[in-house]
Coordinates of C-alpha atoms in Angstrom, one line a residue:
X8 CA 54.5 -85.3 -4.4
X9 CA 52.5 -87.0 -7.1
X10 CA 51.4 -90.6 -6.7
X11 CA 51.3 -92.9 -9.8
X12 CA 48.3 -94.7 -8.3
X13 CA 45.1 -92.6 -7.9
X14 CA 43.8 -92.3 -4.3
X15 CA 40.4 -93.6 -3.3
X16 CA 39.6 -90.5 -1.3
X17 CA 41.0 -87.1 -0.4
X18 CA 41.0 -85.0 2.8
X19 CA 41.5 -81.3 3.0
X20 CA 42.2 -79.6 6.3
X21 CA 45.0 -81.0 8.4
X22 CA 44.5 -79.7 11.9
X23 CA 44.6 -82.5 14.5
X24 CA 41.2 -84.0 13.6
X25 CA 42.0 -84.0 9.9
X26 CA 45.4 -85.5 10.3
X27 CA 44.1 -88.3 12.6
X28 CA 41.1 -89.1 10.3
X29 CA 43.4 -89.2 7.2
X30 CA 45.8 -91.6 9.1
X31 CA 42.8 -93.8 10.1
X32 CA 41.7 -94.1 6.5
X33 CA 45.2 -94.9 5.3
X34 CA 45.7 -97.5 8.1
X35 CA 42.5 -99.3 6.9
X36 CA 44.2 -99.8 3.6
X37 CA 42.5 -97.1 1.5
X38 CA 45.0 -94.9 -0.4
X39 CA 44.3 -91.3 0.5
X40 CA 45.5 -87.9 -0.7
X41 CA 45.8 -84.9 1.7
X42 CA 45.9 -81.2 1.2
X43 CA 46.2 -78.1 3.4
X44 CA 46.6 -74.4 2.6
X45 CA 49.7 -74.4 4.9
X46 CA 52.2 -76.8 3.2
X47 CA 54.0 -77.6 6.5
X48 CA 50.8 -79.4 7.7
X49 CA 50.9 -81.5 4.6
X50 CA 54.5 -82.5 5.1
X51 CA 53.8 -83.2 8.8
X52 CA 51.0 -85.6 7.9
X53 CA 53.1 -87.3 5.3
X54 CA 55.9 -87.8 7.9
X55 CA 53.4 -89.2 10.4
X56 CA 52.1 -91.7 7.8
X57 CA 55.7 -92.8 7.1
X58 CA 56.5 -93.2 10.8
X59 CA 53.3 -95.1 11.5
X60 CA 54.2 -97.9 9.0
X61 CA 54.4 -96.4 5.5
X62 CA 50.7 -95.9 5.3
X63 CA 49.2 -95.3 1.8
X64 CA 49.0 -91.5 2.1
X65 CA 50.2 -88.9 -0.4
X66 CA 50.5 -85.1 0.3
X67 CA 49.8 -82.3 -2.2
X68 CA 50.7 -78.7 -2.0
X69 CA 48.3 -77.4 -4.7
X70 CA 44.5 -77.9 -4.8
X71 CA 44.7 -78.9 -8.5
X72 CA 47.2 -81.7 -7.9
X73 CA 45.2 -82.8 -4.9
X74 CA 41.9 -83.1 -6.8
X75 CA 43.5 -84.7 -9.8
X76 CA 45.2 -87.4 -7.7
X77 CA 41.8 -88.9 -6.8
X78 CA 40.1 -91.7 -8.7
X79 CA 36.6 -90.9 -10.1
X80 CA 34.0 -90.4 -8.9
X81 CA 36.1 -88.3 -6.6
X82 CA 35.2 -87.9 -2.9
X83 CA 36.9 -85.1 -0.9
X84 CA 36.4 -84.8 2.9
X85 CA 37.0 -81.3 4.2
X86 CA 37.8 -80.7 7.9
X87 CA 38.1 -77.0 8.4
X88 CA 36.5 -74.5 10.8
X89 CA 32.7 -74.1 10.2
X90 CA 31.4 -71.1 8.4
X91 CA 33.3 -69.0 5.9
X92 CA 36.4 -71.3 5.8
X93 CA 34.2 -74.1 4.5
X94 CA 32.8 -71.9 1.7
X95 CA 36.3 -70.8 0.8
X96 CA 37.6 -74.4 0.7
X97 CA 34.6 -75.5 -1.5
X98 CA 35.3 -72.6 -3.9
X99 CA 39.0 -73.6 -4.1
X100 CA 38.4 -77.3 -4.8
X101 CA 35.3 -76.9 -7.0
X102 CA 37.4 -75.4 -9.7
X103 CA 38.9 -78.8 -10.3
X104 CA 36.0 -81.1 -9.4
X105 CA 33.7 -82.5 -12.1
X106 CA 30.0 -83.5 -12.2
X107 CA 29.5 -86.7 -10.1
X108 CA 32.3 -85.9 -7.7
X109 CA 31.4 -85.4 -4.0
X110 CA 32.3 -83.0 -1.2
X111 CA 32.0 -84.3 2.4
X112 CA 32.1 -81.7 5.2
X113 CA 33.2 -83.3 8.4
X114 CA 32.9 -80.2 10.6
X115 CA 30.4 -79.1 13.2
X116 CA 28.3 -77.1 10.8
X117 CA 24.9 -75.4 11.2
X118 CA 22.5 -77.7 9.2
X119 CA 21.0 -74.9 7.1
X120 CA 24.5 -74.0 5.8
X121 CA 24.9 -77.6 4.6
X122 CA 21.5 -77.4 2.8
X123 CA 22.6 -74.2 1.1
X124 CA 25.9 -75.7 0.0
X125 CA 24.0 -78.8 -1.3
X126 CA 22.0 -76.5 -3.6
X127 CA 25.0 -74.5 -4.7
X128 CA 27.1 -77.5 -5.5
X129 CA 24.2 -79.3 -7.2
X130 CA 24.1 -76.5 -9.7
X131 CA 27.6 -77.8 -10.8
X132 CA 26.6 -81.4 -10.6
X133 CA 28.7 -82.0 -7.5
X134 CA 27.3 -84.2 -4.7
X135 CA 27.4 -83.1 -1.1
X136 CA 27.4 -84.7 2.4
X137 CA 27.3 -83.0 5.8
X138 CA 28.9 -85.5 8.1
X139 CA 29.0 -85.2 11.9
X140 CA 32.2 -86.7 13.3
X141 CA 32.3 -87.4 17.1
X142 CA 35.0 -88.8 19.3
X143 CA 37.6 -86.0 19.4
X144 CA 41.2 -86.6 18.3
X145 CA 41.4 -90.1 19.6
X146 CA 38.1 -91.1 17.9
X147 CA 39.2 -89.6 14.6
X148 CA 42.4 -91.8 14.7
X149 CA 41.0 -95.0 16.1
X150 CA 37.4 -95.1 15.1
X151 CA 34.8 -92.2 15.4
X152 CA 31.0 -92.2 15.3
X153 CA 30.1 -90.8 11.9
X154 CA 26.8 -89.1 11.0
X155 CA 26.6 -88.5 7.3
X156 CA 23.5 -86.8 5.8
X157 CA 22.7 -85.4 2.3
X158 CA 23.4 -87.1 -1.0
X159 CA 22.8 -90.8 -0.7
X160 CA 24.9 -91.4 -3.8
X161 CA 27.8 -89.5 -2.2
X162 CA 27.5 -91.8 0.9
X163 CA 27.3 -95.0 -1.2
X164 CA 30.5 -94.0 -3.0
X165 CA 32.5 -94.1 0.2
X166 CA 30.4 -96.4 2.4
X167 CA 33.0 -99.1 2.3
X168 CA 35.6 -96.6 3.6
X169 CA 33.4 -95.1 6.3
X170 CA 32.3 -98.6 7.5
X171 CA 36.0 -99.5 8.1
X172 CA 37.1 -96.2 9.6
X173 CA 34.2 -95.8 12.1
X174 CA 34.2 -97.3 15.6
X175 CA 33.1 -101.0 15.6
X176 CA 30.5 -102.3 18.1
X177 CA 28.7 -105.6 18.5
X178 CA 26.1 -104.8 16.0
X179 CA 28.2 -103.1 13.3
X180 CA 30.2 -100.0 12.5
X181 CA 29.2 -96.7 14.1
X182 CA 28.1 -95.1 10.9
X183 CA 24.8 -95.1 9.0
X184 CA 23.2 -93.0 6.3
X185 CA 21.3 -90.5 8.5
X186 CA 19.0 -89.0 5.9
X187 CA 18.5 -86.2 3.5
X188 CA 19.5 -82.5 3.6
X189 CA 21.3 -81.3 6.7
X190 CA 20.1 -84.2 8.9
X191 CA 23.7 -85.5 9.6
X192 CA 24.7 -82.1 11.0
X193 CA 21.4 -81.7 12.9
X194 CA 21.9 -85.1 14.6
X195 CA 25.5 -84.3 15.5
X196 CA 24.3 -80.9 16.9
X197 CA 21.8 -82.7 19.2
X198 CA 24.4 -85.3 20.1
X199 CA 26.5 -82.4 21.4
X200 CA 23.5 -81.0 23.3
X201 CA 23.1 -84.3 25.0
X202 CA 26.8 -84.3 25.7
X203 CA 26.4 -80.9 27.4
X204 CA 23.7 -82.4 29.6
X205 CA 25.7 -85.4 30.4
X206 CA 28.8 -83.4 31.5
X207 CA 26.6 -81.0 33.6
X208 CA 24.9 -84.0 35.4
X209 CA 28.3 -85.7 36.1
X210 CA 29.7 -82.4 37.5
X211 CA 26.7 -82.1 39.8
X212 CA 27.1 -85.7 41.0
X213 CA 30.8 -84.8 41.8
X214 CA 29.7 -81.6 43.6
X215 CA 27.2 -83.4 45.9
X216 CA 29.6 -86.2 46.7
X217 CA 32.5 -83.8 47.4
X218 CA 30.6 -81.0 49.2
X219 CA 27.9 -82.9 51.0
X220 CA 29.7 -86.3 51.3
X221 CA 33.2 -84.9 51.9
X222 CA 34.7 -87.4 49.6
X223 CA 38.4 -87.1 48.6
X224 CA 39.6 -87.1 45.0
X225 CA 40.9 -90.7 45.5
X226 CA 37.5 -91.8 46.8
X227 CA 35.8 -90.1 43.8
X228 CA 38.2 -91.8 41.4
X229 CA 37.3 -95.2 42.9
X230 CA 33.6 -94.5 42.8
X231 CA 33.5 -93.4 39.2
X232 CA 35.7 -96.4 38.2
X233 CA 33.2 -98.6 40.0
X234 CA 30.2 -96.9 38.3
X235 CA 31.9 -97.5 35.0
X236 CA 31.6 -101.2 35.6
X237 CA 27.8 -101.0 35.9
X238 CA 24.8 -99.4 34.3
X239 CA 26.5 -96.0 34.0
X240 CA 29.4 -97.4 32.0
X241 CA 30.3 -94.7 29.5
X242 CA 33.2 -92.7 28.0
X243 CA 32.5 -89.7 30.2
X244 CA 32.3 -91.7 33.4
X245 CA 35.5 -93.5 32.5
X246 CA 37.5 -90.3 31.8
X247 CA 36.1 -88.6 34.9
X248 CA 37.6 -91.4 37.0
X249 CA 40.9 -90.8 35.4
X250 CA 40.8 -87.0 35.9
X251 CA 40.6 -87.4 39.7
X252 CA 43.8 -89.4 39.8
X253 CA 46.1 -86.9 38.1
X254 CA 48.4 -85.1 40.5
X255 CA 49.3 -81.4 40.1
X256 CA 52.9 -81.1 38.8
X257 CA 53.1 -77.5 40.1
X258 CA 52.1 -78.1 43.7
X259 CA 50.3 -80.2 46.2
X260 CA 47.3 -82.4 45.6
X261 CA 45.3 -83.2 42.4
X262 CA 45.2 -81.1 39.3
X263 CA 41.4 -81.0 39.1
X264 CA 41.2 -78.7 42.2
X265 CA 43.5 -76.1 40.6
X266 CA 41.4 -75.7 37.4
X267 CA 39.5 -72.4 37.1
X268 CA 35.7 -73.0 37.2
X269 CA 34.8 -71.3 33.9
X270 CA 33.5 -73.5 31.1
X271 CA 34.2 -72.9 27.5
X272 CA 31.8 -73.8 24.6
X273 CA 31.8 -73.9 20.8
X274 CA 28.1 -73.2 20.2
X275 CA 26.4 -76.5 19.3
X276 CA 24.7 -76.7 22.8
X277 CA 23.3 -73.2 22.2
X278 CA 22.0 -74.2 18.8
X279 CA 20.3 -77.3 20.3
X280 CA 18.5 -75.2 22.9
X281 CA 17.5 -72.6 20.2
X282 CA 16.1 -75.4 18.0
X283 CA 14.2 -76.9 20.9
X284 CA 12.5 -73.6 21.4
X285 CA 11.8 -73.2 17.7
X286 CA 10.2 -76.6 17.6
X287 CA 8.3 -76.3 21.0
X288 CA 10.2 -79.3 22.4
X289 CA 11.0 -79.2 26.1
X290 CA 14.7 -79.7 26.7
X291 CA 15.2 -78.4 30.2
X292 CA 18.2 -80.6 31.1
X293 CA 20.2 -79.4 28.0
X294 CA 19.0 -75.8 28.6
X295 CA 20.1 -76.0 32.3
X296 CA 23.6 -77.3 31.2
X297 CA 23.9 -74.3 28.9
X298 CA 22.8 -71.9 31.7
X299 CA 25.4 -73.6 33.9
X300 CA 28.1 -72.7 31.4
X301 CA 26.9 -69.1 31.1
X302 CA 26.9 -68.7 34.9
X303 CA 30.3 -70.3 35.2
X304 CA 31.7 -67.6 33.0
X305 CA 30.7 -64.9 35.6
X306 CA 33.6 -66.0 37.9
X307 CA 34.3 -62.5 39.3
X308 CA 30.6 -61.7 39.9
X309 CA 30.2 -65.1 41.7
X310 CA 33.2 -64.5 44.0
X311 CA 31.7 -61.0 44.8
X312 CA 28.2 -62.4 45.3
X313 CA 29.6 -65.1 47.7
X314 CA 31.3 -62.4 49.8
X315 CA 28.3 -60.0 49.9
X316 CA 25.7 -62.7 50.7
X317 CA 28.0 -64.1 53.5
X318 CA 28.2 -60.6 55.0
X319 CA 24.4 -60.4 54.7
X320 CA 24.2 -63.4 56.9
X321 CA 23.4 -66.2 54.4
X322 CA 23.5 -69.6 55.9
X323 CA 22.5 -72.8 54.3
X324 CA 21.3 -75.5 56.7
X325 CA 24.1 -76.9 58.9
X326 CA 24.3 -80.4 57.5
X327 CA 23.7 -83.4 59.6
X328 CA 26.2 -86.2 59.2
X329 CA 25.4 -88.2 56.1
X330 CA 25.6 -91.9 55.5
X331 CA 28.4 -91.9 52.8
X332 CA 27.5 -95.3 51.4
X333 CA 23.9 -94.4 51.1
X334 CA 24.7 -91.0 49.5
X335 CA 27.0 -92.6 46.9
X336 CA 24.3 -95.1 45.9
X337 CA 21.6 -92.4 45.8
X338 CA 23.8 -90.2 43.6
X339 CA 24.4 -93.1 41.2
X340 CA 20.7 -93.6 40.8
X341 CA 19.9 -89.9 40.5
X342 CA 22.6 -89.5 37.8
X343 CA 21.2 -92.5 35.8
X344 CA 17.6 -91.3 36.0
X345 CA 18.6 -87.7 35.1
X346 CA 20.6 -88.9 32.1
X347 CA 17.6 -90.8 30.7
X348 CA 15.6 -87.6 30.7
X349 CA 18.5 -85.8 28.9
X350 CA 18.6 -88.4 26.2
X351 CA 14.8 -88.5 25.9
X352 CA 14.8 -84.7 25.3
X353 CA 17.5 -85.0 22.6
X354 CA 15.7 -87.9 20.8
X355 CA 12.4 -86.0 20.9
X356 CA 14.1 -82.9 19.4
X357 CA 15.5 -85.1 16.6
X358 CA 12.1 -86.7 15.9
X359 CA 10.4 -83.2 15.8
X360 CA 12.9 -81.9 13.3
X361 CA 12.6 -85.2 11.3
X362 CA 8.8 -84.7 11.1
X363 CA 9.1 -81.0 10.1
X364 CA 11.6 -81.7 7.3
X365 CA 10.4 -85.2 6.2
X366 CA 13.8 -86.8 6.9
X367 CA 12.2 -90.0 8.3
X368 CA 15.1 -90.5 10.8
X369 CA 15.5 -93.8 12.6
X370 CA 16.0 -93.1 16.3
X371 CA 17.0 -96.6 17.2
X372 CA 19.7 -96.6 14.5
X373 CA 21.0 -93.3 15.8
X374 CA 21.3 -94.8 19.3
X375 CA 23.2 -97.7 17.7
X376 CA 25.9 -95.5 16.0
X377 CA 26.4 -93.6 19.3
X378 CA 27.4 -96.9 21.1
X379 CA 31.0 -96.5 20.1
X380 CA 33.5 -93.9 19.1
X381 CA 31.6 -90.8 20.2
X382 CA 31.8 -88.7 23.4
X383 CA 28.3 -89.8 24.6
X384 CA 28.9 -93.5 24.0
X385 CA 27.4 -95.4 26.9
X386 CA 26.2 -98.9 27.8
X387 CA 22.5 -97.8 28.0
X388 CA 22.5 -96.7 24.4
X389 CA 21.9 -100.3 23.5
X390 CA 18.8 -100.3 25.6
X391 CA 17.7 -97.0 24.0
X392 CA 18.2 -98.6 20.6
X393 CA 16.0 -101.6 21.7
X394 CA 13.3 -99.3 23.1
X395 CA 12.9 -97.7 19.7
X396 CA 13.0 -101.1 18.0
X397 CA 10.2 -102.3 20.2
X398 CA 8.1 -99.2 19.3
X399 CA 9.4 -96.9 16.5
X400 CA 6.7 -94.4 17.4
X401 CA 7.7 -94.3 21.1
X402 CA 6.7 -90.8 22.2
X403 CA 9.2 -90.6 25.1
X404 CA 11.9 -92.9 26.5
X405 CA 10.3 -92.4 30.0
X406 CA 7.2 -94.5 28.8
X407 CA 9.2 -97.4 27.4
X408 CA 8.1 -100.2 29.8
X409 CA 11.8 -101.0 30.8
X410 CA 12.8 -97.4 31.3
X411 CA 9.5 -96.6 33.1
X412 CA 10.3 -99.3 35.6
X413 CA 13.8 -98.0 36.2
X414 CA 12.7 -94.4 36.7
X415 CA 10.1 -95.5 39.3
X416 CA 12.7 -97.6 41.1
X417 CA 15.2 -94.7 41.2
X418 CA 12.9 -91.8 41.9
X419 CA 13.2 -92.1 45.7
X420 CA 17.0 -91.8 45.5
X421 CA 16.7 -89.0 42.9
X422 CA 14.4 -87.0 45.2
X423 CA 16.7 -87.5 48.2
X424 CA 19.8 -86.2 46.3
X425 CA 18.0 -83.2 44.9
X426 CA 16.4 -82.4 48.3
X427 CA 19.7 -82.8 50.1
X428 CA 21.5 -80.5 47.5
X429 CA 18.8 -77.8 47.9
X430 CA 18.9 -78.0 51.7
X431 CA 22.7 -77.7 51.5
X432 CA 22.6 -74.7 49.1
X433 CA 24.3 -76.6 46.3
X434 CA 22.9 -76.0 42.8
X435 CA 22.0 -79.1 40.8
X436 CA 20.2 -77.4 37.9
X437 CA 20.6 -80.4 35.6
X438 CA 19.2 -83.0 38.1
X439 CA 16.5 -80.6 39.1
X440 CA 15.5 -79.9 35.5
X441 CA 15.5 -83.7 34.7
X442 CA 13.3 -84.4 37.8
X443 CA 10.8 -81.6 37.1
X444 CA 10.7 -82.8 33.4
X445 CA 9.8 -86.3 34.7
X446 CA 7.3 -85.0 37.3
X447 CA 5.6 -82.7 34.7
X448 CA 5.5 -85.4 32.0
X449 CA 4.0 -88.1 34.3
X450 CA 1.1 -85.9 35.6
X451 CA -2.3 -86.3 34.0
X452 CA -3.3 -82.8 35.1
X453 CA -1.1 -79.7 35.3
X454 CA -1.9 -76.2 36.7
X455 CA -1.9 -75.0 33.1
X456 CA -5.7 -74.5 33.4
X457 CA -4.9 -71.5 35.6
X458 CA -2.5 -70.1 33.0
X459 CA -5.2 -70.5 30.3
X460 CA -7.7 -68.6 32.6
X461 CA -5.2 -65.8 33.1
X462 CA -4.5 -65.6 29.3
X463 CA -8.2 -65.4 28.6
X464 CA -8.8 -62.7 31.3
X465 CA -6.1 -60.3 30.1
X466 CA -6.0 -61.1 26.4
X467 CA -9.2 -62.9 25.5
X468 CA -7.1 -65.8 24.2
X469 CA -9.9 -68.3 24.9
X470 CA -9.6 -71.7 26.5
X471 CA -11.0 -75.2 26.0
X472 CA -13.0 -77.2 28.6
X473 CA -12.5 -80.8 29.8
X474 CA -16.2 -81.5 29.7
X475 CA -17.4 -80.1 26.3
X476 CA -15.9 -79.4 22.9
X477 CA -15.1 -75.9 21.5
X478 CA -13.3 -72.7 22.5
X479 CA -14.6 -70.5 25.2
X480 CA -14.1 -66.9 26.4
X481 CA -15.3 -65.6 29.8
X482 CA -15.7 -62.0 31.1
X483 CA -13.7 -63.0 34.2
X484 CA -13.3 -59.5 35.8
X485 CA -17.0 -58.6 35.4
X486 CA -18.2 -62.0 36.8
X487 CA -15.7 -61.8 39.7
X488 CA -17.0 -58.3 40.6
X489 CA -20.6 -59.5 40.4
X490 CA -19.8 -62.5 42.6
X491 CA -18.0 -60.1 45.1
X492 CA -21.1 -57.8 45.1
X493 CA -23.4 -60.8 45.5
X494 CA -21.3 -61.9 48.5
X495 CA -21.7 -58.4 50.1
X496 CA -25.5 -58.3 49.7

């Protein structure tokens, strides 16, 4: 199906995300060519474009026809599964691409793979962008958050398209040139880590309200809908309210209660925690959410453990009656404060990587492009953006004057919720991790002095003192024995 007019951009890989993004581009008035190894996917996309108003989209069954249908300098977006399929697609298309053309990988790729591909394609004069795309199927069709990193020239060639295709918020489209190398993929990876934390924290809020407060699904739907009109307004809070309303078509009650409590994952959360460890950045909320997913997978073991520990006489405290209204308000505040910690950890991880790689990333601008289109879009991202605009070198969101005031105001409610959950035997690993992160970060002195003494005793690792410069080593065991002998004399 050749087109007489050359297309502005091409897209290869027509699973749901690819189809929806292609239709989004066409709907914005940019002629687009599409290609997929399976011809039926191409025909399906062409049919959708026709049905949705004869959008300017042409399908191609051969990689050669596809590439040659594009105006130069050519830009090809690929949306295929990360890893080997990306390399195979690049190899297929590169045969027909020329110097100055660009490849844009829109998948969830490991950032070092993107940097390797940049080097490989550069040898042939081909430009390369690794572009994080967030917002799921709906975002791809109606406006995602886009995080392109790599070749600035490749970005500039399609900047007008990306600006129209991205979600639109009050201060511009949700796309920006992130930075060099694999920075776009890295930022998208951390975005997904923050998303893991967000989802874990919301599930804990649900658990406390349901298990301790005894709230029904209808009450939960109403509470989350109300929260979504205030400071917690976000995509995840909004969809959570909807989830509680859906009835089970195969039986009584709501569907949410019939879903097996085992969480799946694609790997970006794990990468985030691994990178935090590599860079010595504390990300306990994100790590707790990952652990929560691992433990959820042990369904049979958990069922068995519940039975064995019941037989062993395990009892959590018999709960006094709770003030429902107070509990709901406390949980709202605890959720908000916990989320700030999760976002702070993600931002600090991005900054550490930016410093290591010399990417010079703008954290305020990242918060801005996450305000729309993406899964973690939330009202308070505008406030995060402003915090970094006030102080580009802000070491932690917790110490921004506005957020500091809010954390202090909410800490009483936060501690009550965590205390109540512990007393009731309900695990809230995300909220506990956020609270201990806050409590550790705000303390001028930690018990790390004892750890340093232990390390020096068994490994002569030395320590520093608070009252004089330099490194010191002490014969701890010898001195302790002398002091014991002295005490006996």
